[in-house]
Amino acid sequence: MTMSDTLELLGDEAEYLLDHTCAGLPKDLIHKPGPDYVSRVIGVSDRGPGTMRAMQQIFDAGRLGGTGYVSMLPVDQGIEHSGGASFAPNPIYFDPANIVELAIEGGCNCVASTLGVLGSVSRRYAHRIPFMVKLNHNETLTLPAMYEQTLFAQVEQAFNLGALSVGATIYFGSEGSRHQITEISEAFHRAHQLGMATVLWAYLRNPAFKKDGTDYHSSADLTGQANHLAATIQADIVKQKQAENNGGYTAVGFGNTHEKVYSELTSDHPVDLVRYQVANCYMGRAGLINSGGGSGGAGDLGQAVRTAVINKRAGGMGMISGRKAFQKPMKEGVELLHAIQDAYLDERVTIA
């Protein structure tokens, strides 16, 4: 994809997104992604040489290899949303081999999935593309429905099947968040002992975060704090929904914040909102990747590229896109993944 394609997909927002400069949190404050990220940022931390090697192998894989940016394919929706809901649109992905093939053909740095999916094809693929085992899931077969992240796998199982990293979700703000924090903190500690990298889906889940018809589960201030907690338990990379609004703390009326968060550090510009998410990842010492969201049909390509441009300009590390890719024919899924990656490869899309 060329820059002209990016401009076309951004449409009327092209100038608005590409010419913005972050003033409240200028780019000189953040630790930016780049080819030397592991040495420059991870290398001054307490991470061991094994984790540094795992991170470098992930950064060196795929079409973005050597840039310091990542494009990941996550497919854990067979549990999170049910196999039928996830794979009926394209039944080939009931077969785990096709999930991994999509990640390889799509030029991804990493494929993230369940213990069962990756374990079933590990001897065929673990040496060809970095694996990330998702350790916990919210399964949807329980009735009445409940929202609870439960461990489905152990770190040692991920290590033994050849994975370079582990991923997990914490529903910050939920009733189960305290035990999830404890479980995943212990799992990440063990992963680092084994020389693996760690990625946290730092999601919010609380019905009280919806107020007067507005959903603040993607507000910059609340997701920013979730990112800060993720970095606290030593997530090397934080996956977060891209901020769409702000003022969750003040609207819901709880917790602690500061008026400068809204008056000086951020604005209503989407790049500023995501820059605040980056700031809460220890100013980029933990990389921020934004999620691609659900599949919406014809507009998926433009929405995915928009998300990538905002993430890159804010100082984020990349994107993780699942349903937008695998709920299409494989050729179209590959094209979408390549379009996302092209936004990170284009030097004219700069950090704001």
Tab-separated table of C-alpha atoms in Angstrom:
chain	number	residue	atom	x	y	z
A	1	MET	CA	0.000	0.000	0.000
A	2	THR	CA	1.324	3.461	-0.872
A	3	MET	CA	0.990	6.723	1.013
A	4	SER	CA	-1.642	7.799	-1.490
A	5	ASP	CA	-3.643	4.708	-0.528
A	6	THR	CA	-3.328	5.678	3.136
A	7	LEU	CA	-4.518	9.191	2.357
A	8	GLU	CA	-7.453	7.804	0.398
A	9	LEU	CA	-8.441	5.476	3.226
A	10	LEU	CA	-8.182	8.277	5.788
A	11	GLY	CA	-10.442	10.398	3.614
A	12	ASP	CA	-11.421	13.767	5.045
A	13	GLU	CA	-9.452	12.995	8.221
A	14	ALA	CA	-6.063	12.723	6.476
A	15	GLU	CA	-4.806	16.227	7.229
A	16	TYR	CA	-6.428	16.221	10.672
A	17	LEU	CA	-4.596	13.035	11.698
A	18	LEU	CA	-1.289	13.434	9.864
A	19	ASP	CA	-0.534	17.090	10.648
A	20	HIS	CA	-1.330	17.107	14.364
A	21	THR	CA	1.385	17.808	16.952
A	22	CYS	CA	0.984	16.672	20.556
A	23	ALA	CA	1.567	19.683	22.818
A	24	GLY	CA	0.536	18.508	26.289
A	25	LEU	CA	2.786	15.434	26.210
A	26	PRO	CA	5.404	16.227	23.549
A	27	LYS	CA	7.165	13.399	21.752
A	28	ASP	CA	10.517	14.162	23.375
A	29	LEU	CA	9.115	12.807	26.651
A	30	ILE	CA	8.368	9.319	25.374
A	31	HIS	CA	10.550	6.280	24.711
A	32	LYS	CA	9.842	5.740	21.029
A	33	PRO	CA	9.734	2.421	19.189
A	34	GLY	CA	12.693	1.778	16.921
A	35	PRO	CA	15.216	-0.808	15.712
A	36	ASP	CA	17.246	-0.408	18.943
A	37	TYR	CA	14.268	-0.590	21.307
A	38	VAL	CA	15.339	-3.798	23.053
A	39	SER	CA	18.845	-2.514	23.793
A	40	ARG	CA	17.800	1.068	24.523
A	41	VAL	CA	14.704	0.461	26.657
A	42	ILE	CA	14.426	-3.196	27.706
A	43	GLY	CA	18.194	-3.374	28.217
A	44	VAL	CA	18.155	-0.986	31.186
A	45	SER	CA	15.384	-2.902	32.989
A	46	ASP	CA	15.560	-5.997	35.182
A	47	ARG	CA	14.520	-8.290	32.307
A	48	GLY	CA	16.937	-11.161	31.785
A	49	PRO	CA	18.790	-11.961	28.563
A	50	GLY	CA	16.241	-14.630	27.663
A	51	THR	CA	13.367	-12.148	27.690
A	52	MET	CA	15.463	-9.662	25.721
A	53	ARG	CA	16.162	-12.359	23.133
A	54	ALA	CA	12.475	-13.276	22.930
A	55	MET	CA	11.490	-9.633	22.453
A	56	GLN	CA	14.123	-9.184	19.757
A	57	GLN	CA	12.951	-12.303	17.911
A	58	ILE	CA	9.412	-10.925	17.894
A	59	PHE	CA	10.601	-7.520	16.668
A	60	ASP	CA	12.690	-9.163	13.934
A	61	ALA	CA	9.851	-11.266	12.495
A	62	GLY	CA	7.428	-10.489	9.683
A	63	ARG	CA	7.128	-7.501	7.372
A	64	LEU	CA	7.821	-5.059	10.226
A	65	GLY	CA	11.003	-6.890	11.238
A	66	GLY	CA	13.756	-4.489	12.262
A	67	THR	CA	11.502	-1.445	12.713
A	68	GLY	CA	10.607	-1.780	16.398
A	69	TYR	CA	6.906	-2.006	15.498
A	70	VAL	CA	4.724	-5.109	15.744
A	71	SER	CA	1.699	-6.477	13.934
A	72	MET	CA	0.097	-9.379	15.761
A	73	LEU	CA	-2.704	-11.774	14.853
A	74	PRO	CA	-4.782	-12.744	17.934
A	75	VAL	CA	-7.240	-15.614	17.613
A	76	ASP	CA	-8.593	-16.597	21.013
A	77	GLN	CA	-12.182	-15.792	20.064
A	78	GLY	CA	-13.082	-19.477	19.809
A	79	ILE	CA	-13.311	-19.343	23.598
A	80	GLU	CA	-14.030	-15.648	24.151
A	81	HIS	CA	-16.898	-15.477	21.616
A	82	SER	CA	-17.488	-19.206	20.836
A	83	GLY	CA	-16.181	-21.180	17.895
A	84	GLY	CA	-19.388	-20.742	15.914
A	85	ALA	CA	-19.611	-16.990	16.388
A	86	SER	CA	-15.960	-16.596	15.424
A	87	PHE	CA	-15.394	-19.073	12.617
A	88	ALA	CA	-18.780	-19.604	10.930
A	89	PRO	CA	-18.072	-16.630	8.607
A	90	ASN	CA	-14.942	-18.463	7.394
A	91	PRO	CA	-14.917	-22.114	8.555
A	92	ILE	CA	-11.328	-22.822	7.480
A	93	TYR	CA	-10.209	-21.195	10.726
A	94	PHE	CA	-11.700	-23.991	12.808
A	95	ASP	CA	-8.395	-25.631	11.796
A	96	PRO	CA	-5.536	-24.089	13.816
A	97	ALA	CA	-3.094	-24.541	10.941
A	98	ASN	CA	-4.968	-21.950	8.907
A	99	ILE	CA	-4.790	-19.442	11.764
A	100	VAL	CA	-1.012	-19.718	11.768
A	101	GLU	CA	-0.859	-19.669	7.965
A	102	LEU	CA	-2.809	-16.390	7.971
A	103	ALA	CA	-0.290	-14.875	10.393
A	104	ILE	CA	2.627	-16.045	8.241
A	105	GLU	CA	1.116	-14.958	4.919
A	106	GLY	CA	-0.005	-11.733	6.551
A	107	GLY	CA	3.567	-10.887	7.539
A	108	CYS	CA	2.822	-10.714	11.264
A	109	ASN	CA	5.479	-10.539	13.969
A	110	CYS	CA	3.559	-13.005	16.126
A	111	VAL	CA	0.480	-15.206	16.315
A	112	ALA	CA	-1.419	-15.252	19.625
A	113	SER	CA	-3.907	-17.978	20.447
A	114	THR	CA	-4.931	-20.587	22.964
A	115	LEU	CA	-2.877	-23.425	24.382
A	116	GLY	CA	-4.949	-25.883	22.356
A	117	VAL	CA	-4.654	-24.042	19.045
A	118	LEU	CA	-0.894	-23.476	19.188
A	119	GLY	CA	-0.120	-26.797	20.864
A	120	SER	CA	-1.909	-28.704	18.115
A	121	VAL	CA	0.450	-27.398	15.424
A	122	SER	CA	3.534	-26.371	17.398
A	123	ARG	CA	5.996	-28.834	15.817
A	124	ARG	CA	5.009	-27.572	12.375
A	125	TYR	CA	5.127	-23.838	13.038
A	126	ALA	CA	6.828	-22.790	16.305
A	127	HIS	CA	10.159	-22.306	14.525
A	128	ARG	CA	8.578	-20.365	11.648
A	129	ILE	CA	6.750	-17.570	13.471
A	130	PRO	CA	6.836	-16.419	17.125
A	131	PHE	CA	4.061	-17.953	19.214
A	132	MET	CA	2.209	-16.226	22.044
A	133	VAL	CA	0.033	-18.440	24.261
A	134	LYS	CA	-2.969	-16.664	25.761
A	135	LEU	CA	-3.133	-18.005	29.319
A	136	ASN	CA	-6.623	-16.995	30.459
A	137	HIS	CA	-10.028	-16.576	28.872
A	138	ASN	CA	-13.628	-15.608	29.521
A	139	GLU	CA	-15.606	-18.587	28.237
A	140	THR	CA	-19.193	-18.030	27.126
A	141	LEU	CA	-20.866	-21.403	27.730
A	142	THR	CA	-21.878	-20.541	31.297
A	143	LEU	CA	-25.539	-19.668	31.878
A	144	PRO	CA	-26.411	-17.202	33.270
A	145	ALA	CA	-23.566	-15.366	31.557
A	146	MET	CA	-20.627	-14.229	33.641
A	147	TYR	CA	-17.538	-12.195	32.841
A	148	GLU	CA	-14.515	-13.797	34.458
A	149	GLN	CA	-11.019	-14.391	33.151
A	150	THR	CA	-10.001	-17.931	34.107
A	151	LEU	CA	-6.596	-19.567	33.658
A	152	PHE	CA	-6.736	-22.217	30.942
A	153	ALA	CA	-2.974	-22.782	30.701
A	154	GLN	CA	0.231	-22.652	32.682
A	155	VAL	CA	3.340	-20.722	31.694
A	156	GLU	CA	5.378	-23.941	31.564
A	157	GLN	CA	3.003	-25.388	28.967
A	158	ALA	CA	3.518	-22.334	26.768
A	159	PHE	CA	7.274	-22.591	27.189
A	160	ASN	CA	7.307	-26.312	26.378
A	161	LEU	CA	5.420	-25.908	23.085
A	162	GLY	CA	7.996	-23.347	21.936
A	163	ALA	CA	6.202	-20.061	22.586
A	164	LEU	CA	8.335	-16.940	22.969
A	165	SER	CA	5.698	-15.042	24.919
A	166	VAL	CA	2.545	-15.332	26.982
A	167	GLY	CA	-0.514	-13.120	26.970
A	168	ALA	CA	-3.301	-12.626	29.463
A	169	THR	CA	-6.343	-10.438	30.110
A	170	ILE	CA	-7.287	-8.578	33.261
A	171	TYR	CA	-10.736	-7.019	33.511
A	172	PHE	CA	-9.768	-3.967	35.538
A	173	GLY	CA	-12.732	-2.574	37.446
A	174	SER	CA	-14.539	-5.932	37.601
A	175	GLU	CA	-15.370	-7.928	40.716
A	176	GLY	CA	-12.723	-10.491	39.795
A	177	SER	CA	-9.951	-8.030	39.021
A	178	ARG	CA	-8.046	-8.494	42.291
A	179	HIS	CA	-7.524	-12.237	41.876
A	180	GLN	CA	-6.762	-11.751	38.161
A	181	ILE	CA	-4.047	-9.225	39.074
A	182	THR	CA	-2.528	-11.707	41.523
A	183	GLU	CA	-2.673	-14.673	39.121
A	184	ILE	CA	-1.262	-12.823	36.150
A	185	SER	CA	1.445	-11.072	38.153
A	186	GLU	CA	2.654	-14.510	39.270
A	187	ALA	CA	2.403	-15.869	35.713
A	188	PHE	CA	4.386	-12.952	34.269
A	189	HIS	CA	7.059	-13.397	36.916
A	190	ARG	CA	7.398	-17.056	35.949
A	191	ALA	CA	7.466	-16.195	32.248
A	192	HIS	CA	10.330	-13.766	32.800
A	193	GLN	CA	12.187	-16.417	34.788
A	194	LEU	CA	11.898	-18.702	31.742
A	195	GLY	CA	13.068	-15.975	29.360
A	196	MET	CA	9.693	-15.212	27.791
A	197	ALA	CA	8.026	-11.901	26.960
A	198	THR	CA	4.688	-10.829	28.472
A	199	VAL	CA	1.679	-9.076	26.931
A	200	LEU	CA	-1.377	-7.899	28.867
A	201	TRP	CA	-4.835	-7.218	27.463
A	202	ALA	CA	-5.552	-4.378	29.949
A	203	TYR	CA	-9.309	-4.173	29.506
A	204	LEU	CA	-11.941	-2.392	31.560
A	205	ARG	CA	-15.191	-4.079	32.502
A	206	ASN	CA	-17.739	-2.521	34.828
A	207	PRO	CA	-21.344	-1.550	33.993
A	208	ALA	CA	-20.853	1.610	36.073
A	209	PHE	CA	-18.376	2.839	33.441
A	210	LYS	CA	-21.388	3.652	31.246
A	211	LYS	CA	-22.941	6.944	32.285
A	212	ASP	CA	-25.803	8.959	30.779
A	213	GLY	CA	-25.625	7.077	27.503
A	214	THR	CA	-21.836	7.368	27.085
A	215	ASP	CA	-19.531	4.373	27.337
A	216	TYR	CA	-16.258	5.207	29.104
A	217	HIS	CA	-14.663	1.776	28.707
A	218	SER	CA	-12.474	3.422	26.052
A	219	SER	CA	-11.865	6.730	27.812
A	220	ALA	CA	-8.268	7.931	27.857
A	221	ASP	CA	-8.134	8.493	31.613
A	222	LEU	CA	-9.564	5.111	32.650
A	223	THR	CA	-7.721	3.061	30.024
A	224	GLY	CA	-4.585	5.036	30.867
A	225	GLN	CA	-4.808	3.880	34.473
A	226	ALA	CA	-5.371	0.301	33.318
A	227	ASN	CA	-2.171	0.638	31.268
A	228	HIS	CA	-0.327	1.930	34.336
A	229	LEU	CA	-1.439	-1.124	36.319
A	230	ALA	CA	-0.389	-3.407	33.468
A	231	ALA	CA	3.089	-1.891	33.426
A	232	THR	CA	3.211	-2.279	37.205
A	233	ILE	CA	2.946	-6.079	36.956
A	234	GLN	CA	5.683	-5.938	34.283
A	235	ALA	CA	3.800	-6.414	31.072
A	236	ASP	CA	6.400	-5.886	28.354
A	237	ILE	CA	3.666	-4.880	25.907
A	238	VAL	CA	0.203	-3.566	26.795
A	239	LYS	CA	-2.767	-4.215	24.544
A	240	GLN	CA	-5.462	-1.587	24.946
A	241	LYS	CA	-8.579	-0.478	23.122
A	242	GLN	CA	-7.819	2.765	21.362
A	243	ALA	CA	-9.124	5.738	23.353
A	244	GLU	CA	-12.284	7.228	21.886
A	245	ASN	CA	-13.232	9.768	24.560
A	246	ASN	CA	-12.085	11.109	27.921
A	247	GLY	CA	-13.378	12.100	31.335
A	248	GLY	CA	-14.388	8.694	32.639
A	249	TYR	CA	-13.291	9.500	36.168
A	250	THR	CA	-15.241	12.740	36.324
A	251	ALA	CA	-18.344	11.449	34.552
A	252	VAL	CA	-18.661	8.320	36.686
A	253	GLY	CA	-17.591	10.223	39.809
A	254	PHE	CA	-15.081	7.896	41.447
A	255	GLY	CA	-11.353	7.363	41.950
A	256	ASN	CA	-8.675	10.014	41.677
A	257	THR	CA	-7.580	12.206	38.811
A	258	HIS	CA	-6.314	15.743	38.173
A	259	GLU	CA	-7.794	18.578	36.146
A	260	LYS	CA	-4.555	18.936	34.147
A	261	VAL	CA	-5.221	15.506	32.640
A	262	TYR	CA	-8.057	17.150	30.720
A	263	SER	CA	-6.951	20.787	30.418
A	264	GLU	CA	-3.253	20.390	29.520
A	265	LEU	CA	-2.112	16.799	28.930
A	266	THR	CA	-4.838	15.822	26.476
A	267	SER	CA	-7.330	17.307	24.059
A	268	ASP	CA	-10.202	15.797	22.115
A	269	HIS	CA	-7.828	14.906	19.251
A	270	PRO	CA	-7.514	11.099	18.905
A	271	VAL	CA	-3.699	11.229	18.740
A	272	ASP	CA	-3.593	13.182	22.014
A	273	LEU	CA	-5.928	10.667	23.662
A	274	VAL	CA	-3.704	7.748	22.654
A	275	ARG	CA	-0.554	9.691	23.636
A	276	TYR	CA	-2.002	9.728	27.167
A	277	GLN	CA	-2.353	5.926	26.958
A	278	VAL	CA	1.335	5.734	25.951
A	279	ALA	CA	2.331	8.028	28.827
A	280	ASN	CA	0.722	5.635	31.288
A	281	CYS	CA	2.794	2.783	29.834
A	282	TYR	CA	5.748	4.334	31.667
A	283	MET	CA	6.182	6.808	28.790
A	284	GLY	CA	6.669	3.929	26.373
A	285	ARG	CA	8.945	1.720	28.464
A	286	ALA	CA	6.110	-0.776	28.030
A	287	GLY	CA	4.970	-0.767	24.412
A	288	LEU	CA	1.359	0.158	23.615
A	289	ILE	CA	-0.477	-1.826	20.965
A	290	ASN	CA	-4.065	-0.973	20.126
A	291	SER	CA	-6.708	-3.513	19.200
A	292	GLY	CA	-8.341	-3.580	15.799
A	293	GLY	CA	-11.858	-4.218	17.102
A	294	GLY	CA	-14.614	-6.329	15.606
A	295	SER	CA	-15.318	-6.963	11.951
A	296	GLY	CA	-17.762	-4.501	10.459
A	297	GLY	CA	-17.647	-5.389	6.792
A	298	ALA	CA	-16.786	-2.983	3.989
A	299	GLY	CA	-15.305	-0.311	6.235
A	300	ASP	CA	-12.811	-2.596	7.989
A	301	LEU	CA	-9.792	-1.644	5.870
A	302	GLY	CA	-10.177	2.087	6.402
A	303	GLN	CA	-10.870	1.697	10.097
A	304	ALA	CA	-7.839	-0.560	10.583
A	305	VAL	CA	-5.507	1.887	8.813
A	306	ARG	CA	-6.959	4.805	10.799
A	307	THR	CA	-6.255	2.938	14.050
A	308	ALA	CA	-2.696	2.169	12.929
A	309	VAL	CA	-1.972	5.781	11.953
A	310	ILE	CA	-3.270	7.099	15.283
A	311	ASN	CA	-1.287	4.508	17.246
A	312	LYS	CA	1.948	5.236	15.388
A	313	ARG	CA	1.585	9.016	15.593
A	314	ALA	CA	0.870	8.752	19.338
A	315	GLY	CA	4.082	6.775	19.944
A	316	GLY	CA	2.505	3.345	20.152
A	317	MET	CA	4.264	0.123	19.178
A	318	GLY	CA	1.777	-1.451	16.816
A	319	MET	CA	-1.540	-3.138	16.339
A	320	ILE	CA	-3.186	-6.424	17.114
A	321	SER	CA	-5.991	-7.252	14.710
A	322	GLY	CA	-7.979	-10.487	14.720
A	323	ARG	CA	-11.596	-10.598	13.584
A	324	LYS	CA	-11.105	-7.976	10.894
A	325	ALA	CA	-8.590	-10.384	9.321
A	326	PHE	CA	-9.816	-13.921	9.941
A	327	GLN	CA	-13.532	-13.359	9.320
A	328	LYS	CA	-12.728	-12.712	5.670
A	329	PRO	CA	-11.345	-14.898	2.881
A	330	MET	CA	-7.640	-15.412	3.570
A	331	LYS	CA	-6.538	-13.237	0.645
A	332	GLU	CA	-8.559	-10.295	1.957
A	333	GLY	CA	-7.317	-10.919	5.493
A	334	VAL	CA	-3.723	-10.835	4.270
A	335	GLU	CA	-4.385	-7.580	2.399
A	336	LEU	CA	-5.811	-5.984	5.529
A	337	LEU	CA	-2.831	-7.030	7.652
A	338	HIS	CA	-0.461	-5.682	5.004
A	339	ALA	CA	-2.330	-2.375	4.909
A	340	ILE	CA	-1.910	-2.011	8.672
A	341	GLN	CA	1.792	-2.796	8.408
A	342	ASP	CA	2.271	-0.338	5.547
A	343	ALA	CA	1.201	2.516	7.823
A	344	TYR	CA	4.088	1.640	10.159
A	345	LEU	CA	6.533	1.171	7.284
A	346	ASP	CA	5.757	4.557	5.744
A	347	GLU	CA	8.259	7.072	7.098
A	348	ARG	CA	5.919	9.918	6.249
A	349	VAL	CA	3.590	8.801	9.036
A	350	THR	CA	5.590	10.321	11.864
A	351	ILE	CA	5.359	10.467	15.656
A	352	ALA	CA	3.368	13.578	16.532
